[in-house]
Amino acid sequence: MRIKIQVANEHLETLYKDVWELVYPQVANENKGVLYKVIHILLEAEKSTADDICTATGINKNAALNDDERIAGDQLLMEKPNTFDHYFKQNWLNQKMTKLNHPNNPDMQTVVWLVFIGSLLVGVFACIQYRNNRKQNLRGNARNRQPDSLPSPPPEPITAALCLVVPASVIIDLRDKRPNSFTDNSLEFSDLKTLIDNASYFLCTDVENAASKELVLEMATNEDIPTNSNREVYIRIDINQGQEMIDKESPYILKRNLPNYGQRIIQKYACLRNLSGLENFNRI
């Protein structure tokens, strides 16, 4: 039995080392929300699962390093003693620390360790899937790369304008729950998904096109949104790095392509006098 456990641990060590090599460069200079970023990197195709893990463990996208380190310590206490994690931390990670140099991040050692803890939290299957996908992508890129050609620059991020028509009661409930969101004009990720779920009409396009579509809407911009009302409210949220959402015609795909990071700014919201001008919107 001891031999089997040792073999299993060796396989796990190799897996977590491989994942660490892939993920650490993406967060090496971060000093806020490291665990949150690591988990969402590893679960890049399963954002809702990543959100659930973070909610269940108290991981916050704006958490300081010492808060992440406290959560990491709590997770280790739940691990069985004498497993490979002690060796992993005391030996391999310490060896890595002697070779790494990031002068802009004095808390580098904490970041190094948090990447490993994030891997533990998502689990073995997710790590295997992430490692295999990354290696497959790297092999594919190598085959398709032309010799002596310069790499193509990444596409410029595009701000998406998400235009929704929702019941007044949804806006009132959201504003009562998070008044700061409407004061600061910045929405939480989960609140934006709630708005999408309750929309009767929607359109996701670029900022310029959204502004032109608004011109034909009849909005009561000087009226307060009434409580306990069935009035329809138009709300527009600008989402930076939202290029994957533009021109999508399904609420499910909108939510799936909603970026986890970046700003979600409320640009405008007001009651509609009628439904005129919504002909170019998608109706649910």
PDB file of C-alpha atoms in Angstrom:
ATOM      1  CA  MET A   1       0.000   0.000   0.000  1.00  0.00           C
ATOM      2  CA  ARG A   2       2.819   2.402   0.819  1.00  0.00           C
ATOM      3  CA  ILE A   3       4.368   1.827  -2.618  1.00  0.00           C
ATOM      4  CA  LYS A   4       1.042   2.613  -4.337  1.00  0.00           C
ATOM      5  CA  ILE A   5       0.637   5.851  -2.374  1.00  0.00           C
ATOM      6  CA  GLN A   6       4.176   6.898  -3.220  1.00  0.00           C
ATOM      7  CA  VAL A   7       3.594   6.283  -6.925  1.00  0.00           C
ATOM      8  CA  ALA A   8       0.317   8.222  -6.834  1.00  0.00           C
ATOM      9  CA  ASN A   9       1.983  11.111  -5.070  1.00  0.00           C
ATOM     10  CA  GLU A  10       4.772  11.189  -7.664  1.00  0.00           C
ATOM     11  CA  HIS A  11       2.175  11.463 -10.439  1.00  0.00           C
ATOM     12  CA  LEU A  12       0.408  14.263  -8.581  1.00  0.00           C
ATOM     13  CA  GLU A  13       3.677  16.093  -8.000  1.00  0.00           C
ATOM     14  CA  THR A  14       4.401  15.976 -11.735  1.00  0.00           C
ATOM     15  CA  LEU A  15       0.888  17.204 -12.553  1.00  0.00           C
ATOM     16  CA  TYR A  16       0.974  20.147 -10.141  1.00  0.00           C
ATOM     17  CA  LYS A  17       4.493  21.103 -11.214  1.00  0.00           C
ATOM     18  CA  ASP A  18       3.394  21.167 -14.860  1.00  0.00           C
ATOM     19  CA  VAL A  19       0.353  23.284 -14.021  1.00  0.00           C
ATOM     20  CA  TRP A  20       2.443  25.630 -11.904  1.00  0.00           C
ATOM     21  CA  GLU A  21       4.843  26.207 -14.812  1.00  0.00           C
ATOM     22  CA  LEU A  22       1.895  27.173 -17.032  1.00  0.00           C
ATOM     23  CA  VAL A  23      -0.038  29.371 -14.588  1.00  0.00           C
ATOM     24  CA  TYR A  24       2.616  31.156 -12.517  1.00  0.00           C
ATOM     25  CA  PRO A  25       3.866  33.462 -15.345  1.00  0.00           C
ATOM     26  CA  GLN A  26       0.298  34.762 -15.739  1.00  0.00           C
ATOM     27  CA  VAL A  27       0.086  36.023 -12.130  1.00  0.00           C
ATOM     28  CA  ALA A  28       3.750  36.550 -11.246  1.00  0.00           C
ATOM     29  CA  ASN A  29       3.429  40.304 -10.756  1.00  0.00           C
ATOM     30  CA  GLU A  30      -0.036  40.348  -9.203  1.00  0.00           C
ATOM     31  CA  ASN A  31      -0.554  41.496  -5.631  1.00  0.00           C
ATOM     32  CA  LYS A  32      -4.342  41.359  -5.386  1.00  0.00           C
ATOM     33  CA  GLY A  33      -6.894  38.618  -6.049  1.00  0.00           C
ATOM     34  CA  VAL A  34      -4.243  36.008  -6.903  1.00  0.00           C
ATOM     35  CA  LEU A  35      -6.219  32.944  -5.797  1.00  0.00           C
ATOM     36  CA  TYR A  36      -9.284  34.243  -7.648  1.00  0.00           C
ATOM     37  CA  LYS A  37      -7.275  34.691 -10.857  1.00  0.00           C
ATOM     38  CA  VAL A  38      -5.575  31.275 -10.575  1.00  0.00           C
ATOM     39  CA  ILE A  39      -8.887  29.455 -10.147  1.00  0.00           C
ATOM     40  CA  HIS A  40     -10.466  31.274 -13.105  1.00  0.00           C
ATOM     41  CA  ILE A  41      -7.410  30.566 -15.270  1.00  0.00           C
ATOM     42  CA  LEU A  42      -7.573  26.847 -14.501  1.00  0.00           C
ATOM     43  CA  LEU A  43     -11.354  26.752 -15.035  1.00  0.00           C
ATOM     44  CA  GLU A  44     -11.308  29.027 -18.073  1.00  0.00           C
ATOM     45  CA  ALA A  45     -14.125  27.112 -19.782  1.00  0.00           C
ATOM     46  CA  GLU A  46     -16.229  26.746 -16.605  1.00  0.00           C
ATOM     47  CA  LYS A  47     -16.652  30.246 -15.189  1.00  0.00           C
ATOM     48  CA  SER A  48     -19.695  29.359 -13.100  1.00  0.00           C
ATOM     49  CA  THR A  49     -17.782  26.529 -11.396  1.00  0.00           C
ATOM     50  CA  ALA A  50     -14.903  28.898 -10.683  1.00  0.00           C
ATOM     51  CA  ASP A  51     -17.343  31.416  -9.195  1.00  0.00           C
ATOM     52  CA  ASP A  52     -18.883  28.702  -7.013  1.00  0.00           C
ATOM     53  CA  ILE A  53     -15.474  27.632  -5.665  1.00  0.00           C
ATOM     54  CA  CYS A  54     -14.536  31.211  -4.844  1.00  0.00           C
ATOM     55  CA  THR A  55     -17.870  31.844  -3.119  1.00  0.00           C
ATOM     56  CA  ALA A  56     -17.668  28.634  -1.086  1.00  0.00           C
ATOM     57  CA  THR A  57     -14.122  29.342   0.144  1.00  0.00           C
ATOM     58  CA  GLY A  58     -14.463  33.114   0.624  1.00  0.00           C
ATOM     59  CA  ILE A  59     -12.010  33.963  -2.142  1.00  0.00           C
ATOM     60  CA  ASN A  60     -12.398  37.533  -3.417  1.00  0.00           C
ATOM     61  CA  LYS A  61     -11.203  39.050  -6.687  1.00  0.00           C
ATOM     62  CA  ASN A  62      -9.853  42.066  -4.782  1.00  0.00           C
ATOM     63  CA  ALA A  63      -8.377  40.145  -1.841  1.00  0.00           C
ATOM     64  CA  ALA A  64      -4.993  41.189  -0.495  1.00  0.00           C
ATOM     65  CA  LEU A  65      -2.195  38.630  -0.482  1.00  0.00           C
ATOM     66  CA  ASN A  66      -2.418  38.084   3.263  1.00  0.00           C
ATOM     67  CA  ASP A  67      -6.152  37.273   2.948  1.00  0.00           C
ATOM     68  CA  ASP A  68      -5.407  34.749   0.197  1.00  0.00           C
ATOM     69  CA  GLU A  69      -2.591  33.311   2.309  1.00  0.00           C
ATOM     70  CA  ARG A  70      -4.970  32.854   5.255  1.00  0.00           C
ATOM     71  CA  ILE A  71      -7.437  30.954   3.058  1.00  0.00           C
ATOM     72  CA  ALA A  72      -4.562  28.867   1.681  1.00  0.00           C
ATOM     73  CA  GLY A  73      -3.544  27.967   5.230  1.00  0.00           C
ATOM     74  CA  ASP A  74      -7.102  26.925   6.066  1.00  0.00           C
ATOM     75  CA  GLN A  75      -7.163  24.626   3.052  1.00  0.00           C
ATOM     76  CA  LEU A  76      -3.880  22.966   4.031  1.00  0.00           C
ATOM     77  CA  LEU A  77      -5.220  22.217   7.504  1.00  0.00           C
ATOM     78  CA  MET A  78      -7.906  20.142   5.801  1.00  0.00           C
ATOM     79  CA  GLU A  79      -5.300  18.021   3.992  1.00  0.00           C
ATOM     80  CA  LYS A  80      -4.133  14.717   5.488  1.00  0.00           C
ATOM     81  CA  PRO A  81      -0.669  14.852   7.108  1.00  0.00           C
ATOM     82  CA  ASN A  82       2.395  13.273   5.519  1.00  0.00           C
ATOM     83  CA  THR A  83       1.133  13.841   1.976  1.00  0.00           C
ATOM     84  CA  PHE A  84       3.268  15.236  -0.825  1.00  0.00           C
ATOM     85  CA  ASP A  85       2.268  18.870  -0.137  1.00  0.00           C
ATOM     86  CA  HIS A  86       4.862  19.222   2.652  1.00  0.00           C
ATOM     87  CA  TYR A  87       7.631  17.988   0.363  1.00  0.00           C
ATOM     88  CA  PHE A  88       6.301  20.105  -2.472  1.00  0.00           C
ATOM     89  CA  LYS A  89       6.384  23.323  -0.438  1.00  0.00           C
ATOM     90  CA  GLN A  90       9.647  22.708   1.396  1.00  0.00           C
ATOM     91  CA  ASN A  91      11.661  21.393  -1.547  1.00  0.00           C
ATOM     92  CA  TRP A  92      10.470  22.071  -5.075  1.00  0.00           C
ATOM     93  CA  LEU A  93       8.950  25.503  -4.458  1.00  0.00           C
ATOM     94  CA  ASN A  94      11.958  26.594  -2.437  1.00  0.00           C
ATOM     95  CA  GLN A  95      14.191  25.549  -5.330  1.00  0.00           C
ATOM     96  CA  LYS A  96      12.061  27.631  -7.675  1.00  0.00           C
ATOM     97  CA  MET A  97      12.314  30.651  -5.395  1.00  0.00           C
ATOM     98  CA  THR A  98      16.090  30.744  -5.793  1.00  0.00           C
ATOM     99  CA  LYS A  99      15.721  31.055  -9.580  1.00  0.00           C
ATOM    100  CA  LEU A 100      12.882  33.581  -9.744  1.00  0.00           C
ATOM    101  CA  ASN A 101      13.402  37.305  -9.642  1.00  0.00           C
ATOM    102  CA  HIS A 102      10.515  39.741  -9.795  1.00  0.00           C
ATOM    103  CA  PRO A 103      11.674  42.966  -8.139  1.00  0.00           C
ATOM    104  CA  ASN A 104       8.256  44.559  -8.688  1.00  0.00           C
ATOM    105  CA  ASN A 105       6.631  41.990  -6.437  1.00  0.00           C
ATOM    106  CA  PRO A 106       8.219  41.753  -2.980  1.00  0.00           C
ATOM    107  CA  ASP A 107       5.596  39.164  -1.991  1.00  0.00           C
ATOM    108  CA  MET A 108       6.653  36.790  -4.741  1.00  0.00           C
ATOM    109  CA  GLN A 109       6.982  33.813  -2.401  1.00  0.00           C
ATOM    110  CA  THR A 110       3.336  34.119  -1.393  1.00  0.00           C
ATOM    111  CA  VAL A 111       2.268  34.295  -5.059  1.00  0.00           C
ATOM    112  CA  VAL A 112       4.338  31.203  -5.854  1.00  0.00           C
ATOM    113  CA  TRP A 113       2.592  29.266  -3.101  1.00  0.00           C
ATOM    114  CA  LEU A 114      -0.908  30.553  -3.939  1.00  0.00           C
ATOM    115  CA  VAL A 115      -0.662  29.154  -7.473  1.00  0.00           C
ATOM    116  CA  PHE A 116      -0.169  25.701  -5.986  1.00  0.00           C
ATOM    117  CA  ILE A 117      -3.075  26.143  -3.529  1.00  0.00           C
ATOM    118  CA  GLY A 118      -5.346  27.242  -6.382  1.00  0.00           C
ATOM    119  CA  SER A 119      -4.456  24.017  -8.190  1.00  0.00           C
ATOM    120  CA  LEU A 120      -5.444  22.006  -5.128  1.00  0.00           C
ATOM    121  CA  LEU A 121      -8.779  23.813  -4.868  1.00  0.00           C
ATOM    122  CA  VAL A 122      -9.871  23.108  -8.451  1.00  0.00           C
ATOM    123  CA  GLY A 123      -8.827  19.467  -8.165  1.00  0.00           C
ATOM    124  CA  VAL A 124      -6.863  16.885 -10.102  1.00  0.00           C
ATOM    125  CA  PHE A 125      -9.314  16.508 -13.004  1.00  0.00           C
ATOM    126  CA  ALA A 126      -9.425  20.254 -13.726  1.00  0.00           C
ATOM    127  CA  CYS A 127      -5.621  20.447 -13.593  1.00  0.00           C
ATOM    128  CA  ILE A 128      -5.249  17.532 -15.997  1.00  0.00           C
ATOM    129  CA  GLN A 129      -7.744  19.105 -18.373  1.00  0.00           C
ATOM    130  CA  TYR A 130      -6.016  22.500 -18.241  1.00  0.00           C
ATOM    131  CA  ARG A 131      -2.545  21.023 -18.764  1.00  0.00           C
ATOM    132  CA  ASN A 132      -3.677  18.889 -21.694  1.00  0.00           C
ATOM    133  CA  ASN A 133      -5.525  21.786 -23.351  1.00  0.00           C
ATOM    134  CA  ARG A 134      -2.547  24.106 -23.020  1.00  0.00           C
ATOM    135  CA  LYS A 135      -0.105  21.534 -24.374  1.00  0.00           C
ATOM    136  CA  GLN A 136      -2.435  20.782 -27.282  1.00  0.00           C
ATOM    137  CA  ASN A 137      -2.714  24.495 -28.070  1.00  0.00           C
ATOM    138  CA  LEU A 138       1.047  24.898 -27.923  1.00  0.00           C
ATOM    139  CA  ARG A 139       1.563  21.958 -30.278  1.00  0.00           C
ATOM    140  CA  GLY A 140      -1.031  23.338 -32.672  1.00  0.00           C
ATOM    141  CA  ASN A 141       0.578  26.769 -32.651  1.00  0.00           C
ATOM    142  CA  ALA A 142       3.974  25.250 -33.323  1.00  0.00           C
ATOM    143  CA  ARG A 143       2.660  23.333 -36.357  1.00  0.00           C
ATOM    144  CA  ASN A 144       0.892  26.366 -37.792  1.00  0.00           C
ATOM    145  CA  ARG A 145       3.692  28.846 -37.215  1.00  0.00           C
ATOM    146  CA  GLN A 146       5.460  29.910 -40.388  1.00  0.00           C
ATOM    147  CA  PRO A 147       9.272  29.819 -40.209  1.00  0.00           C
ATOM    148  CA  ASP A 148      10.941  33.165 -39.570  1.00  0.00           C
ATOM    149  CA  SER A 149       7.541  34.894 -39.315  1.00  0.00           C
ATOM    150  CA  LEU A 150       6.842  37.459 -36.653  1.00  0.00           C
ATOM    151  CA  PRO A 151       4.051  36.590 -34.197  1.00  0.00           C
ATOM    152  CA  SER A 152       0.780  38.348 -34.850  1.00  0.00           C
ATOM    153  CA  PRO A 153      -0.024  41.044 -32.309  1.00  0.00           C
ATOM    154  CA  PRO A 154      -2.983  40.243 -30.051  1.00  0.00           C
ATOM    155  CA  PRO A 155      -6.257  41.856 -31.139  1.00  0.00           C
ATOM    156  CA  GLU A 156      -7.139  45.137 -29.524  1.00  0.00           C
ATOM    157  CA  PRO A 157      -9.735  44.701 -26.753  1.00  0.00           C
ATOM    158  CA  ILE A 158     -13.159  46.072 -27.652  1.00  0.00           C
ATOM    159  CA  THR A 159     -15.703  47.564 -25.265  1.00  0.00           C
ATOM    160  CA  ALA A 160     -19.089  45.916 -25.683  1.00  0.00           C
ATOM    161  CA  ALA A 161     -22.302  47.813 -24.999  1.00  0.00           C
ATOM    162  CA  LEU A 162     -24.904  45.482 -23.489  1.00  0.00           C
ATOM    163  CA  CYS A 163     -28.389  47.010 -23.831  1.00  0.00           C
ATOM    164  CA  LEU A 164     -31.161  45.361 -21.800  1.00  0.00           C
ATOM    165  CA  VAL A 165     -34.857  45.931 -21.175  1.00  0.00           C
ATOM    166  CA  VAL A 166     -35.862  44.614 -17.742  1.00  0.00           C
ATOM    167  CA  PRO A 167     -38.816  45.100 -15.356  1.00  0.00           C
ATOM    168  CA  ALA A 168     -38.567  48.076 -13.017  1.00  0.00           C
ATOM    169  CA  SER A 169     -38.845  45.754 -10.019  1.00  0.00           C
ATOM    170  CA  VAL A 170     -35.566  44.031 -10.971  1.00  0.00           C
ATOM    171  CA  ILE A 171     -33.724  47.355 -11.087  1.00  0.00           C
ATOM    172  CA  ILE A 172     -35.234  48.452  -7.756  1.00  0.00           C
ATOM    173  CA  ASP A 173     -34.305  45.152  -6.052  1.00  0.00           C
ATOM    174  CA  LEU A 174     -30.766  45.344  -7.385  1.00  0.00           C
ATOM    175  CA  ARG A 175     -30.387  48.987  -6.405  1.00  0.00           C
ATOM    176  CA  ASP A 176     -31.654  48.260  -2.887  1.00  0.00           C
ATOM    177  CA  LYS A 177     -29.310  45.302  -2.525  1.00  0.00           C
ATOM    178  CA  ARG A 178     -26.213  47.079  -3.846  1.00  0.00           C
ATOM    179  CA  PRO A 179     -26.727  50.852  -3.718  1.00  0.00           C
ATOM    180  CA  ASN A 180     -23.011  51.431  -4.284  1.00  0.00           C
ATOM    181  CA  SER A 181     -23.249  49.756  -7.687  1.00  0.00           C
ATOM    182  CA  PHE A 182     -25.592  52.463  -8.933  1.00  0.00           C
ATOM    183  CA  THR A 183     -23.715  55.228  -7.106  1.00  0.00           C
ATOM    184  CA  ASP A 184     -20.389  54.169  -8.609  1.00  0.00           C
ATOM    185  CA  ASN A 185     -22.030  52.954 -11.875  1.00  0.00           C
ATOM    186  CA  SER A 186     -20.130  49.676 -11.581  1.00  0.00           C
ATOM    187  CA  LEU A 187     -21.904  46.284 -11.571  1.00  0.00           C
ATOM    188  CA  GLU A 188     -20.831  43.029  -9.967  1.00  0.00           C
ATOM    189  CA  PHE A 189     -20.398  39.997 -12.236  1.00  0.00           C
ATOM    190  CA  SER A 190     -23.308  38.124 -10.617  1.00  0.00           C
ATOM    191  CA  ASP A 191     -25.626  41.159 -10.781  1.00  0.00           C
ATOM    192  CA  LEU A 192     -25.064  41.538 -14.508  1.00  0.00           C
ATOM    193  CA  LYS A 193     -25.999  37.896 -14.993  1.00  0.00           C
ATOM    194  CA  THR A 194     -29.204  38.559 -13.017  1.00  0.00           C
ATOM    195  CA  LEU A 195     -30.090  41.423 -15.354  1.00  0.00           C
ATOM    196  CA  ILE A 196     -29.512  39.216 -18.410  1.00  0.00           C
ATOM    197  CA  ASP A 197     -31.711  36.468 -16.912  1.00  0.00           C
ATOM    198  CA  ASN A 198     -34.576  38.926 -16.404  1.00  0.00           C
ATOM    199  CA  ALA A 199     -34.334  40.804 -19.715  1.00  0.00           C
ATOM    200  CA  SER A 200     -37.236  40.752 -22.157  1.00  0.00           C
ATOM    201  CA  TYR A 201     -35.191  42.458 -24.900  1.00  0.00           C
ATOM    202  CA  PHE A 202     -31.429  42.640 -25.340  1.00  0.00           C
ATOM    203  CA  LEU A 203     -28.776  43.795 -27.761  1.00  0.00           C
ATOM    204  CA  CYS A 204     -25.004  43.525 -27.461  1.00  0.00           C
ATOM    205  CA  THR A 205     -23.012  45.633 -29.886  1.00  0.00           C
ATOM    206  CA  ASP A 206     -20.177  48.144 -30.014  1.00  0.00           C
ATOM    207  CA  VAL A 207     -20.462  51.461 -28.187  1.00  0.00           C
ATOM    208  CA  GLU A 208     -21.036  53.587 -31.303  1.00  0.00           C
ATOM    209  CA  ASN A 209     -23.847  51.391 -32.625  1.00  0.00           C
ATOM    210  CA  ALA A 210     -25.503  51.246 -29.190  1.00  0.00           C
ATOM    211  CA  ALA A 211     -25.556  55.045 -28.996  1.00  0.00           C
ATOM    212  CA  SER A 212     -27.331  55.249 -32.363  1.00  0.00           C
ATOM    213  CA  LYS A 213     -29.911  52.631 -31.324  1.00  0.00           C
ATOM    214  CA  GLU A 214     -30.691  54.641 -28.175  1.00  0.00           C
ATOM    215  CA  LEU A 215     -31.680  57.684 -30.218  1.00  0.00           C
ATOM    216  CA  VAL A 216     -34.944  56.064 -31.330  1.00  0.00           C
ATOM    217  CA  LEU A 217     -35.973  54.860 -27.868  1.00  0.00           C
ATOM    218  CA  GLU A 218     -38.526  56.922 -25.975  1.00  0.00           C
ATOM    219  CA  MET A 219     -37.081  57.118 -22.457  1.00  0.00           C
ATOM    220  CA  ALA A 220     -38.474  58.993 -19.444  1.00  0.00           C
ATOM    221  CA  THR A 221     -35.060  60.241 -18.407  1.00  0.00           C
ATOM    222  CA  ASN A 222     -36.399  62.748 -15.886  1.00  0.00           C
ATOM    223  CA  GLU A 223     -38.639  60.289 -14.036  1.00  0.00           C
ATOM    224  CA  ASP A 224     -37.702  58.186 -11.040  1.00  0.00           C
ATOM    225  CA  ILE A 225     -38.117  54.454 -11.493  1.00  0.00           C
ATOM    226  CA  PRO A 226     -41.344  53.595  -9.644  1.00  0.00           C
ATOM    227  CA  THR A 227     -41.422  50.854  -7.038  1.00  0.00           C
ATOM    228  CA  ASN A 228     -43.943  48.009  -7.358  1.00  0.00           C
ATOM    229  CA  SER A 229     -44.339  48.784 -11.045  1.00  0.00           C
ATOM    230  CA  ASN A 230     -44.495  46.725 -14.218  1.00  0.00           C
ATOM    231  CA  ARG A 231     -42.818  49.493 -16.228  1.00  0.00           C
ATOM    232  CA  GLU A 232     -39.993  48.415 -18.505  1.00  0.00           C
ATOM    233  CA  VAL A 233     -36.549  49.925 -17.855  1.00  0.00           C
ATOM    234  CA  TYR A 234     -33.814  50.333 -20.433  1.00  0.00           C
ATOM    235  CA  ILE A 235     -30.297  49.882 -19.030  1.00  0.00           C
ATOM    236  CA  ARG A 236     -26.987  49.957 -20.889  1.00  0.00           C
ATOM    237  CA  ILE A 237     -23.767  48.536 -19.452  1.00  0.00           C
ATOM    238  CA  ASP A 238     -20.390  49.059 -21.163  1.00  0.00           C
ATOM    239  CA  ILE A 239     -18.092  46.050 -20.680  1.00  0.00           C
ATOM    240  CA  ASN A 240     -14.423  46.415 -21.477  1.00  0.00           C
ATOM    241  CA  GLN A 241     -12.759  43.429 -23.156  1.00  0.00           C
ATOM    242  CA  GLY A 242     -16.253  42.292 -24.120  1.00  0.00           C
ATOM    243  CA  GLN A 243     -15.531  41.590 -27.775  1.00  0.00           C
ATOM    244  CA  GLU A 244     -16.634  37.945 -27.428  1.00  0.00           C
ATOM    245  CA  MET A 245     -20.147  39.129 -26.475  1.00  0.00           C
ATOM    246  CA  ILE A 246     -20.784  41.425 -29.447  1.00  0.00           C
ATOM    247  CA  ASP A 247     -23.595  40.368 -31.832  1.00  0.00           C
ATOM    248  CA  LYS A 248     -24.463  37.281 -29.769  1.00  0.00           C
ATOM    249  CA  GLU A 249     -28.176  36.443 -29.935  1.00  0.00           C
ATOM    250  CA  SER A 250     -28.568  34.100 -26.974  1.00  0.00           C
ATOM    251  CA  PRO A 251     -28.647  35.047 -23.264  1.00  0.00           C
ATOM    252  CA  TYR A 252     -26.771  31.845 -22.463  1.00  0.00           C
ATOM    253  CA  ILE A 253     -23.921  32.724 -24.830  1.00  0.00           C
ATOM    254  CA  LEU A 254     -23.849  36.291 -23.481  1.00  0.00           C
ATOM    255  CA  LYS A 255     -23.333  34.992 -19.950  1.00  0.00           C
ATOM    256  CA  ARG A 256     -20.816  32.381 -21.096  1.00  0.00           C
ATOM    257  CA  ASN A 257     -18.701  35.021 -22.867  1.00  0.00           C
ATOM    258  CA  LEU A 258     -18.984  37.624 -20.116  1.00  0.00           C
ATOM    259  CA  PRO A 259     -15.391  38.464 -19.058  1.00  0.00           C
ATOM    260  CA  ASN A 260     -14.603  37.857 -15.385  1.00  0.00           C
ATOM    261  CA  TYR A 261     -12.226  40.778 -15.162  1.00  0.00           C
ATOM    262  CA  GLY A 262     -12.437  44.409 -16.136  1.00  0.00           C
ATOM    263  CA  GLN A 263     -15.119  47.023 -15.667  1.00  0.00           C
ATOM    264  CA  ARG A 264     -18.889  46.746 -16.115  1.00  0.00           C
ATOM    265  CA  ILE A 265     -20.016  50.378 -16.196  1.00  0.00           C
ATOM    266  CA  ILE A 266     -23.665  51.474 -16.130  1.00  0.00           C
ATOM    267  CA  GLN A 267     -23.906  54.159 -18.817  1.00  0.00           C
ATOM    268  CA  LYS A 268     -27.633  54.829 -18.725  1.00  0.00           C
ATOM    269  CA  TYR A 269     -30.879  53.552 -17.264  1.00  0.00           C
ATOM    270  CA  ALA A 270     -34.404  54.958 -17.457  1.00  0.00           C
ATOM    271  CA  CYS A 271     -38.031  53.903 -17.783  1.00  0.00           C
ATOM    272  CA  LEU A 272     -39.340  53.417 -21.315  1.00  0.00           C
ATOM    273  CA  ARG A 273     -42.484  55.305 -22.306  1.00  0.00           C
ATOM    274  CA  ASN A 274     -43.299  52.524 -24.768  1.00  0.00           C
ATOM    275  CA  LEU A 275     -41.608  49.686 -26.674  1.00  0.00           C
ATOM    276  CA  SER A 276     -41.056  51.692 -29.820  1.00  0.00           C
ATOM    277  CA  GLY A 277     -37.548  51.393 -31.241  1.00  0.00           C
ATOM    278  CA  LEU A 278     -36.891  47.864 -29.983  1.00  0.00           C
ATOM    279  CA  GLU A 279     -37.358  46.269 -33.405  1.00  0.00           C
ATOM    280  CA  ASN A 280     -33.606  45.747 -33.781  1.00  0.00           C
ATOM    281  CA  PHE A 281     -33.281  44.150 -30.354  1.00  0.00           C
ATOM    282  CA  ASN A 282     -33.394  40.420 -29.652  1.00  0.00           C
ATOM    283  CA  ARG A 283     -36.641  39.474 -27.958  1.00  0.00           C
ATOM    284  CA  ILE A 284     -36.677  36.688 -25.392  1.00  0.00           C
TER     285      ILE A 284
END
